[in-house]
PDB file of C-alpha atoms in Angstrom:
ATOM      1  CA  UNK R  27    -172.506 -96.756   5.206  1.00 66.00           C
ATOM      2  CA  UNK R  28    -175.520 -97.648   7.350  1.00 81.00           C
ATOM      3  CA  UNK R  29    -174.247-100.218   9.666  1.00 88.00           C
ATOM      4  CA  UNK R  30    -175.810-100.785  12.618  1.00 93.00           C
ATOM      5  CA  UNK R  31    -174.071-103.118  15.373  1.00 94.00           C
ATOM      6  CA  UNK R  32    -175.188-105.138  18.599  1.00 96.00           C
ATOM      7  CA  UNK R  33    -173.503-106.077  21.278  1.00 96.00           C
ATOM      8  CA  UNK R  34    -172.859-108.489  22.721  1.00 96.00           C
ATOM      9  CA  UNK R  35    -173.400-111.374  20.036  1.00 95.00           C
ATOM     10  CA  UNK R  36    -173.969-113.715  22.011  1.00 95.00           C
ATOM     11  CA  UNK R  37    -174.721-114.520  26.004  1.00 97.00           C
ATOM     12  CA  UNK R  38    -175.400-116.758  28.478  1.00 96.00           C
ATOM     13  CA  UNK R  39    -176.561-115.882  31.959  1.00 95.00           C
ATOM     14  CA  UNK R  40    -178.277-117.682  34.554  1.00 96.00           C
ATOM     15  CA  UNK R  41    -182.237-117.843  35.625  1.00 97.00           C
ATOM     16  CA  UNK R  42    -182.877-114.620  37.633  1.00 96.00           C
ATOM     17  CA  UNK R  43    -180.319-111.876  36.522  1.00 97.00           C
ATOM     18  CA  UNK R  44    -180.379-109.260  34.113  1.00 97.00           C
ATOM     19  CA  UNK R  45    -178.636-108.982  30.898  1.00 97.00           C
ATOM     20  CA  UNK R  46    -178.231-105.790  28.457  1.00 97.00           C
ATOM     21  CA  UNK R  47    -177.738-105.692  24.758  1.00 97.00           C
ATOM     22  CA  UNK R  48    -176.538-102.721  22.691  1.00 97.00           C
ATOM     23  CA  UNK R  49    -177.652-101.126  19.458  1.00 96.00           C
ATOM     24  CA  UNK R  50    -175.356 -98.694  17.755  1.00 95.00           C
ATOM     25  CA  UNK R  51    -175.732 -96.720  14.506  1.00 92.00           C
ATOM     26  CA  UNK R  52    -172.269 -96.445  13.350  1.00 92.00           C
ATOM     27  CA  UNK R  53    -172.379 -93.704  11.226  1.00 88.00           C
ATOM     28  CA  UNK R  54    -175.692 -92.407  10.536  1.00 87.00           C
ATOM     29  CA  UNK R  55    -178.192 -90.713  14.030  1.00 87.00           C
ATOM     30  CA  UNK R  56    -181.362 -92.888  14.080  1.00 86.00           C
ATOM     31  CA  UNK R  57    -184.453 -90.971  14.868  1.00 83.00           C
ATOM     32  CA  UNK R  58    -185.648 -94.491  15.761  1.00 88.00           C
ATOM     33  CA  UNK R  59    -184.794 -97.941  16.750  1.00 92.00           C
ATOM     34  CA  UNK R  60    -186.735-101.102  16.728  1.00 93.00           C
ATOM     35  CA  UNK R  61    -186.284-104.040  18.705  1.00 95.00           C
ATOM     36  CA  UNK R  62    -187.403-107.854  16.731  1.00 94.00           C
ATOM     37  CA  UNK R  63    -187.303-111.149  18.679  1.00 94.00           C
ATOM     38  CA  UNK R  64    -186.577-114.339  16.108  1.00 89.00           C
ATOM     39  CA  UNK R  65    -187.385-118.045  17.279  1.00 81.00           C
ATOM     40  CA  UNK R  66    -186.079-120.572  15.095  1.00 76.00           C
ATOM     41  CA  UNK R  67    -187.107-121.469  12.022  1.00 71.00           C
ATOM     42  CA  UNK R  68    -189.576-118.094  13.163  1.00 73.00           C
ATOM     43  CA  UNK R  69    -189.809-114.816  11.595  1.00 81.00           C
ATOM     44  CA  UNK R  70    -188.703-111.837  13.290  1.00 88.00           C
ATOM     45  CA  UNK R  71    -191.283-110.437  16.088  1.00 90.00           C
ATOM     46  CA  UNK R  72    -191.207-106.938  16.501  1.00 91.00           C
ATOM     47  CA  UNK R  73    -191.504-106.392  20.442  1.00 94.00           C
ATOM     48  CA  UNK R  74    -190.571-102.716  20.768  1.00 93.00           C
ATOM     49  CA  UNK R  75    -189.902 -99.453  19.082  1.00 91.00           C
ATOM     50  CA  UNK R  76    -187.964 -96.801  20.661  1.00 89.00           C
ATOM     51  CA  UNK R  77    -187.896 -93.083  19.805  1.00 85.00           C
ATOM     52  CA  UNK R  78    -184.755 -91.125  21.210  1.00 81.00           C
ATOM     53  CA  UNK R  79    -185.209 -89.270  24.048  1.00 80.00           C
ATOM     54  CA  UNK R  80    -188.793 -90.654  24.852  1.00 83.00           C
ATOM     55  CA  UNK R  81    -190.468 -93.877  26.417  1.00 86.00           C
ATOM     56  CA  UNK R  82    -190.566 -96.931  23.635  1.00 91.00           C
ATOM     57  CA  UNK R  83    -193.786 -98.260  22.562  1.00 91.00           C
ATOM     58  CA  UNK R  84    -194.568-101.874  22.881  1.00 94.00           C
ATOM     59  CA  UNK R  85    -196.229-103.929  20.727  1.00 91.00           C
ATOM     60  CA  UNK R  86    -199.230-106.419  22.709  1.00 91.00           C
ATOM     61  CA  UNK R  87    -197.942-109.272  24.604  1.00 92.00           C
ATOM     62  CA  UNK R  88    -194.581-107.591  25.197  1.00 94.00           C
ATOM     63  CA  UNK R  89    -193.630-106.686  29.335  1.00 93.00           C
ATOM     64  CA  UNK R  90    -192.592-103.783  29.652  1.00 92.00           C
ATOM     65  CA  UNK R  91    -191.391-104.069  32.305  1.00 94.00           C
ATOM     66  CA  UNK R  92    -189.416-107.265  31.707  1.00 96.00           C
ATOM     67  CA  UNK R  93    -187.627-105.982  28.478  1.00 96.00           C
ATOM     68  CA  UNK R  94    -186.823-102.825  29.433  1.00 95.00           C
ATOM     69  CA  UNK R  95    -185.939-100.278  26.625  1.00 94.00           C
ATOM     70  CA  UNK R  96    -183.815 -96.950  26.587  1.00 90.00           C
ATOM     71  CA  UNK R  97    -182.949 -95.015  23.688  1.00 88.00           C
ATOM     72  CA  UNK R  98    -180.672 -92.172  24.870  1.00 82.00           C
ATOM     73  CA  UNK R  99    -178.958 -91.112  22.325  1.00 89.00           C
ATOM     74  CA  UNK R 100    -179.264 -90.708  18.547  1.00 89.00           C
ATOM     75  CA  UNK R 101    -176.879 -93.831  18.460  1.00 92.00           C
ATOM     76  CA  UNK R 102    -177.643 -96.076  21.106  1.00 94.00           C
ATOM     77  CA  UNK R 103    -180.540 -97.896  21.972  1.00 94.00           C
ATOM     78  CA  UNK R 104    -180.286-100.859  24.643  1.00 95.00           C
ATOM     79  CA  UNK R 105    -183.387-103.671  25.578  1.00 97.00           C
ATOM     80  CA  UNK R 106    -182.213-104.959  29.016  1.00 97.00           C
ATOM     81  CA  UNK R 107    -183.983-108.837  30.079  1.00 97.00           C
ATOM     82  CA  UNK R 108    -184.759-108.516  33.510  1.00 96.00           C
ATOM     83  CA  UNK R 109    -185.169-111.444  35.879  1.00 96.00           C
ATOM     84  CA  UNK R 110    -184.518-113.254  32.787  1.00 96.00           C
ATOM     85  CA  UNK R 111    -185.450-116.956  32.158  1.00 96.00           C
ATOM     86  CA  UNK R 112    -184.791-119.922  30.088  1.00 95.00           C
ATOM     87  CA  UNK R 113    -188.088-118.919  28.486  1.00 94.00           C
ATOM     88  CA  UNK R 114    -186.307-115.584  27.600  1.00 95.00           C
ATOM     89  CA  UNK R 115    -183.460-117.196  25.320  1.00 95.00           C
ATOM     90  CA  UNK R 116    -183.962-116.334  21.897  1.00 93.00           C
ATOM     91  CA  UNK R 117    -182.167-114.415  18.914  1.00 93.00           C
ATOM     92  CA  UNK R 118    -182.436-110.718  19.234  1.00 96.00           C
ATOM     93  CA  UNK R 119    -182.337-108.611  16.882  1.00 95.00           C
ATOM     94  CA  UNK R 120    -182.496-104.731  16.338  1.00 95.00           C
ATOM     95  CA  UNK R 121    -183.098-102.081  13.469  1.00 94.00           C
ATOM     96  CA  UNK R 122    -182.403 -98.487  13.398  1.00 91.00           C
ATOM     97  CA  UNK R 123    -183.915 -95.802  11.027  1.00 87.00           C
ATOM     98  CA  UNK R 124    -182.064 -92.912   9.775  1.00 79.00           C
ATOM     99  CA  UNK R 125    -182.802 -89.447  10.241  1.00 70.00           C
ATOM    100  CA  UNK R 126    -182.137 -88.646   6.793  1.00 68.00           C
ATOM    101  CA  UNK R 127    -183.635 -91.459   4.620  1.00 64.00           C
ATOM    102  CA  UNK R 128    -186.761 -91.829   6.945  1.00 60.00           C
ATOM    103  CA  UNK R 129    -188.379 -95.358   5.335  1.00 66.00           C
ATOM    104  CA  UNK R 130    -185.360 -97.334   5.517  1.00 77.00           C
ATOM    105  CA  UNK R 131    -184.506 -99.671   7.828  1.00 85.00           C
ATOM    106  CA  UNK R 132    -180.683-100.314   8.607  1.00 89.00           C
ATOM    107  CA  UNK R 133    -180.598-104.343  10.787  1.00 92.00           C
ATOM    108  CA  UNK R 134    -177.976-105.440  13.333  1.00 93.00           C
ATOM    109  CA  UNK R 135    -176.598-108.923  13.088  1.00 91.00           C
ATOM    110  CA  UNK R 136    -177.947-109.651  16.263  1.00 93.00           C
ATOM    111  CA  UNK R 137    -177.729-111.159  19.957  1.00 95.00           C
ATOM    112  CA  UNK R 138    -177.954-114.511  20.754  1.00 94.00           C
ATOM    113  CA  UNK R 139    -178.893-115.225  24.140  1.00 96.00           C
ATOM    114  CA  UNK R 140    -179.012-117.782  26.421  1.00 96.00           C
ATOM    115  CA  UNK R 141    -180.649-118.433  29.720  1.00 96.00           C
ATOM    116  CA  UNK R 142    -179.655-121.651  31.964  1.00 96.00           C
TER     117      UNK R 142
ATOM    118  CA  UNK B  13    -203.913-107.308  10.979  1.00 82.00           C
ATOM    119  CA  UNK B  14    -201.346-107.401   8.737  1.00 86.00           C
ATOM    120  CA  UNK B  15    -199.775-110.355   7.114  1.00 92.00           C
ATOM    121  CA  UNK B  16    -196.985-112.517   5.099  1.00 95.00           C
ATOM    122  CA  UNK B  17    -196.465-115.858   4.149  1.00 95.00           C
ATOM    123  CA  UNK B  18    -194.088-117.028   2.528  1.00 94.00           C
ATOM    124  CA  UNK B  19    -192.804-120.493   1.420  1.00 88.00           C
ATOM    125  CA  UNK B  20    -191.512-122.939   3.824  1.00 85.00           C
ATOM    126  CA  UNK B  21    -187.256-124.109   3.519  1.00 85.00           C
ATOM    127  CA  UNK B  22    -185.386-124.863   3.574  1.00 93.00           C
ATOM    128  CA  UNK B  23    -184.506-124.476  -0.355  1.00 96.00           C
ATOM    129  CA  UNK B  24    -181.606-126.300  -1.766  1.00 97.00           C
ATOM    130  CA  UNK B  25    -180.697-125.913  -5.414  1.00 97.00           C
ATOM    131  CA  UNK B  26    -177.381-126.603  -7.720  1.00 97.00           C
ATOM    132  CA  UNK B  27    -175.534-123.683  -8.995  1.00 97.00           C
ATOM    133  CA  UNK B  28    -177.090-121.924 -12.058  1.00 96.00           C
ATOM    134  CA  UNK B  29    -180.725-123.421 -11.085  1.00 97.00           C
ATOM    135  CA  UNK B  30    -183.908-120.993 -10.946  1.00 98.00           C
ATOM    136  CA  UNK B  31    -185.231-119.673  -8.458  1.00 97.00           C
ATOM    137  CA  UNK B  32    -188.832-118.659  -7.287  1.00 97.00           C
ATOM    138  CA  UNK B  33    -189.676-118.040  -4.175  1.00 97.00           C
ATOM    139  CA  UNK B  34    -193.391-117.440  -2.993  1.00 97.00           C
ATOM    140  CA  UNK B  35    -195.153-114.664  -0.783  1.00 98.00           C
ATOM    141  CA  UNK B  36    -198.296-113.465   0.040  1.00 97.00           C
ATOM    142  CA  UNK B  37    -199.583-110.719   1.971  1.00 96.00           C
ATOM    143  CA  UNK B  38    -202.808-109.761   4.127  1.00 94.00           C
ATOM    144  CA  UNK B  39    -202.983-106.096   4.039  1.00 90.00           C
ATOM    145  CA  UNK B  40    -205.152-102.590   4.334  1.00 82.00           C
ATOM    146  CA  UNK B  41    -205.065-100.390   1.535  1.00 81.00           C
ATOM    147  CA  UNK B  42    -201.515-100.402  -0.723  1.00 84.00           C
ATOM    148  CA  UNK B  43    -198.459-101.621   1.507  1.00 90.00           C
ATOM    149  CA  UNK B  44    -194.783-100.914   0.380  1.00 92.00           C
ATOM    150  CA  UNK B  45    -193.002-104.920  -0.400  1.00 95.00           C
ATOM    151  CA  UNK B  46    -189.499-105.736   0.590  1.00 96.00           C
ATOM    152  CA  UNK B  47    -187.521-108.465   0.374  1.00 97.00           C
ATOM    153  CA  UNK B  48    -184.747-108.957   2.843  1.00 95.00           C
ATOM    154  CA  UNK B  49    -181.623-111.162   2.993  1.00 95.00           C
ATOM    155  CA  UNK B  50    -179.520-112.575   5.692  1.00 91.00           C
ATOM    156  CA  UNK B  51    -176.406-114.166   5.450  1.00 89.00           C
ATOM    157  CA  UNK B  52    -175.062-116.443   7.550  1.00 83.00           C
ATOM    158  CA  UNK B  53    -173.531-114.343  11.180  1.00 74.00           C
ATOM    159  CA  UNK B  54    -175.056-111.255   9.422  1.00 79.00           C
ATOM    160  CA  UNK B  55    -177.773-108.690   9.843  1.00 81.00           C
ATOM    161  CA  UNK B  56    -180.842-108.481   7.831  1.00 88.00           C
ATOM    162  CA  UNK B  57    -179.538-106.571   4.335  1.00 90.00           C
ATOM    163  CA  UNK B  58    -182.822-105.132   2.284  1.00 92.00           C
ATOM    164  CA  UNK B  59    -182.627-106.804  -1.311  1.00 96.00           C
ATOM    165  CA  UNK B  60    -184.825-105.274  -3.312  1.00 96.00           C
ATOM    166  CA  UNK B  61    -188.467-103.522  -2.673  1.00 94.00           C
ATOM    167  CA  UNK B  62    -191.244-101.999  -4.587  1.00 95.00           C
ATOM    168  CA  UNK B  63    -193.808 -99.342  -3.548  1.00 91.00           C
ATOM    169  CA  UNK B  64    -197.188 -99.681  -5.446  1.00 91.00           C
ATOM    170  CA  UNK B  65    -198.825-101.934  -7.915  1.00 93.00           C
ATOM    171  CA  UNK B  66    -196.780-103.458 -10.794  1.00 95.00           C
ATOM    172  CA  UNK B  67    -193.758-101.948  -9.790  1.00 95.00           C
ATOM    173  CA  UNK B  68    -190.807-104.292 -10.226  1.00 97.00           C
ATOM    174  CA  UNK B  69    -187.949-104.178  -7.583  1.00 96.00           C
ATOM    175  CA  UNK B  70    -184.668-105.958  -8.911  1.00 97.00           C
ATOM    176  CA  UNK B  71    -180.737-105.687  -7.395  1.00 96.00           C
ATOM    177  CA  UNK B  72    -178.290-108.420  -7.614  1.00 95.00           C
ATOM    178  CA  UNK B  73    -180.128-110.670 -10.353  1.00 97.00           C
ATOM    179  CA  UNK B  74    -183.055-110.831  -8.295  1.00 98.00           C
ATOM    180  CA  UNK B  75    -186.291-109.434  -8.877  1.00 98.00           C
ATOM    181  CA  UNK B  76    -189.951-109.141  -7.205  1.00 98.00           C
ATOM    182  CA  UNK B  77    -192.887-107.430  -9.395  1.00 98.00           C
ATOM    183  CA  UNK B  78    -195.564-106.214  -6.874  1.00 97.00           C
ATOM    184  CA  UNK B  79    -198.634-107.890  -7.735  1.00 96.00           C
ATOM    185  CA  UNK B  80    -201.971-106.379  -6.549  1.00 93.00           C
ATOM    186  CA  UNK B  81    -204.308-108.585  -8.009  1.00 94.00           C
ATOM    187  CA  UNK B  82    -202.527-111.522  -6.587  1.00 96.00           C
ATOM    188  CA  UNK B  83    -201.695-109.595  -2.821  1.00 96.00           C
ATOM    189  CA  UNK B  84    -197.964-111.933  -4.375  1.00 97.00           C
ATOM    190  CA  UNK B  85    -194.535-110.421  -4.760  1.00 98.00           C
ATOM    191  CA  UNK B  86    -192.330-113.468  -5.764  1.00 98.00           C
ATOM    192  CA  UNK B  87    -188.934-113.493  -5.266  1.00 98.00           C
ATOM    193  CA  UNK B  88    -186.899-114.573  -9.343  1.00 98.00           C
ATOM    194  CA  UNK B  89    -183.684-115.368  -9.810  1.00 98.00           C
ATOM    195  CA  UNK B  90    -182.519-116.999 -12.896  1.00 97.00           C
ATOM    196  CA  UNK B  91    -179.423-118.435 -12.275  1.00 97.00           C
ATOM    197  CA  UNK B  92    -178.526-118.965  -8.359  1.00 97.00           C
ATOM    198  CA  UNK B  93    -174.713-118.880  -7.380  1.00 97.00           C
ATOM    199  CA  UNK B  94    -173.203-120.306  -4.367  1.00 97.00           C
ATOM    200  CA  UNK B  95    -172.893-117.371  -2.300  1.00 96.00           C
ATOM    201  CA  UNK B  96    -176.632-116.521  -2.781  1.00 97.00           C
ATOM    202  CA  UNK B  97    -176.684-118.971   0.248  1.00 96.00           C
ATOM    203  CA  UNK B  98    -178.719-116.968   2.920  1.00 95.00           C
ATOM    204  CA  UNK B  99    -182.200-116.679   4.339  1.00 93.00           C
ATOM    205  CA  UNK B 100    -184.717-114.514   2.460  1.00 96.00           C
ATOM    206  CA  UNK B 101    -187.293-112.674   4.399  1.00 95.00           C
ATOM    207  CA  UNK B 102    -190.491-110.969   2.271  1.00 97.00           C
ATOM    208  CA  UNK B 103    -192.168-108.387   4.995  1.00 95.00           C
ATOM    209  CA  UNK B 104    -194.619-105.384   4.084  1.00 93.00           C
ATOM    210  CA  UNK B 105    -194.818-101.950   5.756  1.00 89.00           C
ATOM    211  CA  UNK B 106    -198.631-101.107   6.060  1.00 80.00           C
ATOM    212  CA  UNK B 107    -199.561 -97.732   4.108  1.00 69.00           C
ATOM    213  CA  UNK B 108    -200.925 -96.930   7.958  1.00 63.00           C
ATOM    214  CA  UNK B 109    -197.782 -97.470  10.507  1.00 55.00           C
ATOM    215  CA  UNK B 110    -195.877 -93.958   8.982  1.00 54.00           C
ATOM    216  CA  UNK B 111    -195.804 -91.599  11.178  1.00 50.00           C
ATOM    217  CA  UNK B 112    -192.716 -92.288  14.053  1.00 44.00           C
ATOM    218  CA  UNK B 113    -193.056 -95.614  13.330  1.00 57.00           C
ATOM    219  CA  UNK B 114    -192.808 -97.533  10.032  1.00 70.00           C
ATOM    220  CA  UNK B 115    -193.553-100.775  11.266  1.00 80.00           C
ATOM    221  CA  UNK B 116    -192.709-103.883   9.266  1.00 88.00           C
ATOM    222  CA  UNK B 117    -194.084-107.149   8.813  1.00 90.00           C
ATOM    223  CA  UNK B 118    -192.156-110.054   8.015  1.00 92.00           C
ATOM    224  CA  UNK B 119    -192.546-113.921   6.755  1.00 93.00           C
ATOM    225  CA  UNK B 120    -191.203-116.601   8.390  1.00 91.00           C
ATOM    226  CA  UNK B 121    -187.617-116.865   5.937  1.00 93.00           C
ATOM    227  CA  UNK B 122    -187.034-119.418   3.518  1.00 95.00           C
ATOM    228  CA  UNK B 123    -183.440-120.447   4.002  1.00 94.00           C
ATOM    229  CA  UNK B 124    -182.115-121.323   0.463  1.00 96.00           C
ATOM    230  CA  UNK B 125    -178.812-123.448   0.080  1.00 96.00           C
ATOM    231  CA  UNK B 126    -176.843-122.988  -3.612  1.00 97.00           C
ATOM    232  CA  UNK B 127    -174.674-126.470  -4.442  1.00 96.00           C
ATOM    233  CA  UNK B 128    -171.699-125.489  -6.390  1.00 95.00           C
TER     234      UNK B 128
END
């Protein structure tokens, strides 16, 4: 039980478009869902955490209004890259926590994108 | 603010070697410890964890005592097997970010490499 997945696991777009990534909790509702950024050889970054049903909360340094965050269901959680650049490419990961065990966190195996 | 550090990789070891790896935290107050693992293409899995002082977290022949004293909470194994391959994240969830939130820190990952 607990799994979480992302998709897509991997991407590639070009400079200037947008690009959306998925988190699911498979089978367990997630009150909420966090949103990590990972450089390599980096430790996870926590950019964002998202409650369902109301506006995420950003941690400093984070656009909001680049990496845009909706959490509308007790499942699903997405972080769209806007205008994204080569800047942007990184690994992306996201976590969800259940509604019933409340201090756990459940990871995703991530999103791997790419900007050329 | 918060913080962990952990031992640089990458770690490479033969089969049925020990292993220690180190981490230290910067924290307010009493965090909760975790140690995380990721296998290779995988998510973040939550090894082992411990809550307050002197408690001793241990799952899959692995095992972290909490050290207060020390602000340590080494990851032990005694005898390493091949498919403990993986990266190995120590992180801390401040007594303070509860609420919605439960925020966690995490070290940079020591990526450890078992030789049969």
């Amino acid at each position: 039980g607990a799994v979480v997945s992302q998709h897509p696991s991997w991407v590639i777009c070009k400079s200037g478009t947008s690009v959306k990534i998925e988190c699911r909790s498979l089978d367990f509702q997630a009150t909420t869902m966090f949103w990590y950024r990972q450089f390599p050889k980096q430790s996870l970054m926590l950019m964002a955490t998202s409650n369902e049903g109301s506006k995420a909360t950003y941690e400093q340094g984070v656009e909001k209004d680049k990496f845009l965050i909706n959490h509308a269901s007790l499942t699903l959680s997405t972080l769209t890259v806007t205008s994204a650049h080569p800047e942007d490419s990184s690994f992306y990961i996201c976590s969800a926590r259940a509604l019933l065990d409340r201090a756990e966190q459940y990871f995703g195996p991530g999103t791997r994108l790419t900007v050329t | 603010g918060d913080s962990v550090t952990q031992m640089e990789g990458p770690v490479t070891l033969s089969e049925e070697a020990c292993l220690t790896i180190n981490c230290t935290y910067t924290a307010t107050g009493y965090p909760s410890l975790f140690w995380y693992v990721q296998y290779p293409g995988e998510g973040l899995q939550l090894l082992l964890k411990a809550t307050k002082a002197d408690d001793k977290g241990s799952n899959k022949g692995f095992e972290a005592t909490y050290r207060k004293e020390t602000t340590s909470f080494h990851l032990e194994k005694g005898s390493v097997q091949v498919s403990d391959s993986a990266v190995y994240f120590c992180a801390l969830r401040s007594p303070y970010s509860g609420g919605s939130n439960y925020k966690l820190t995490f070290g940079k990952g020591t990526l450890l490499t078992v030789n049969p």
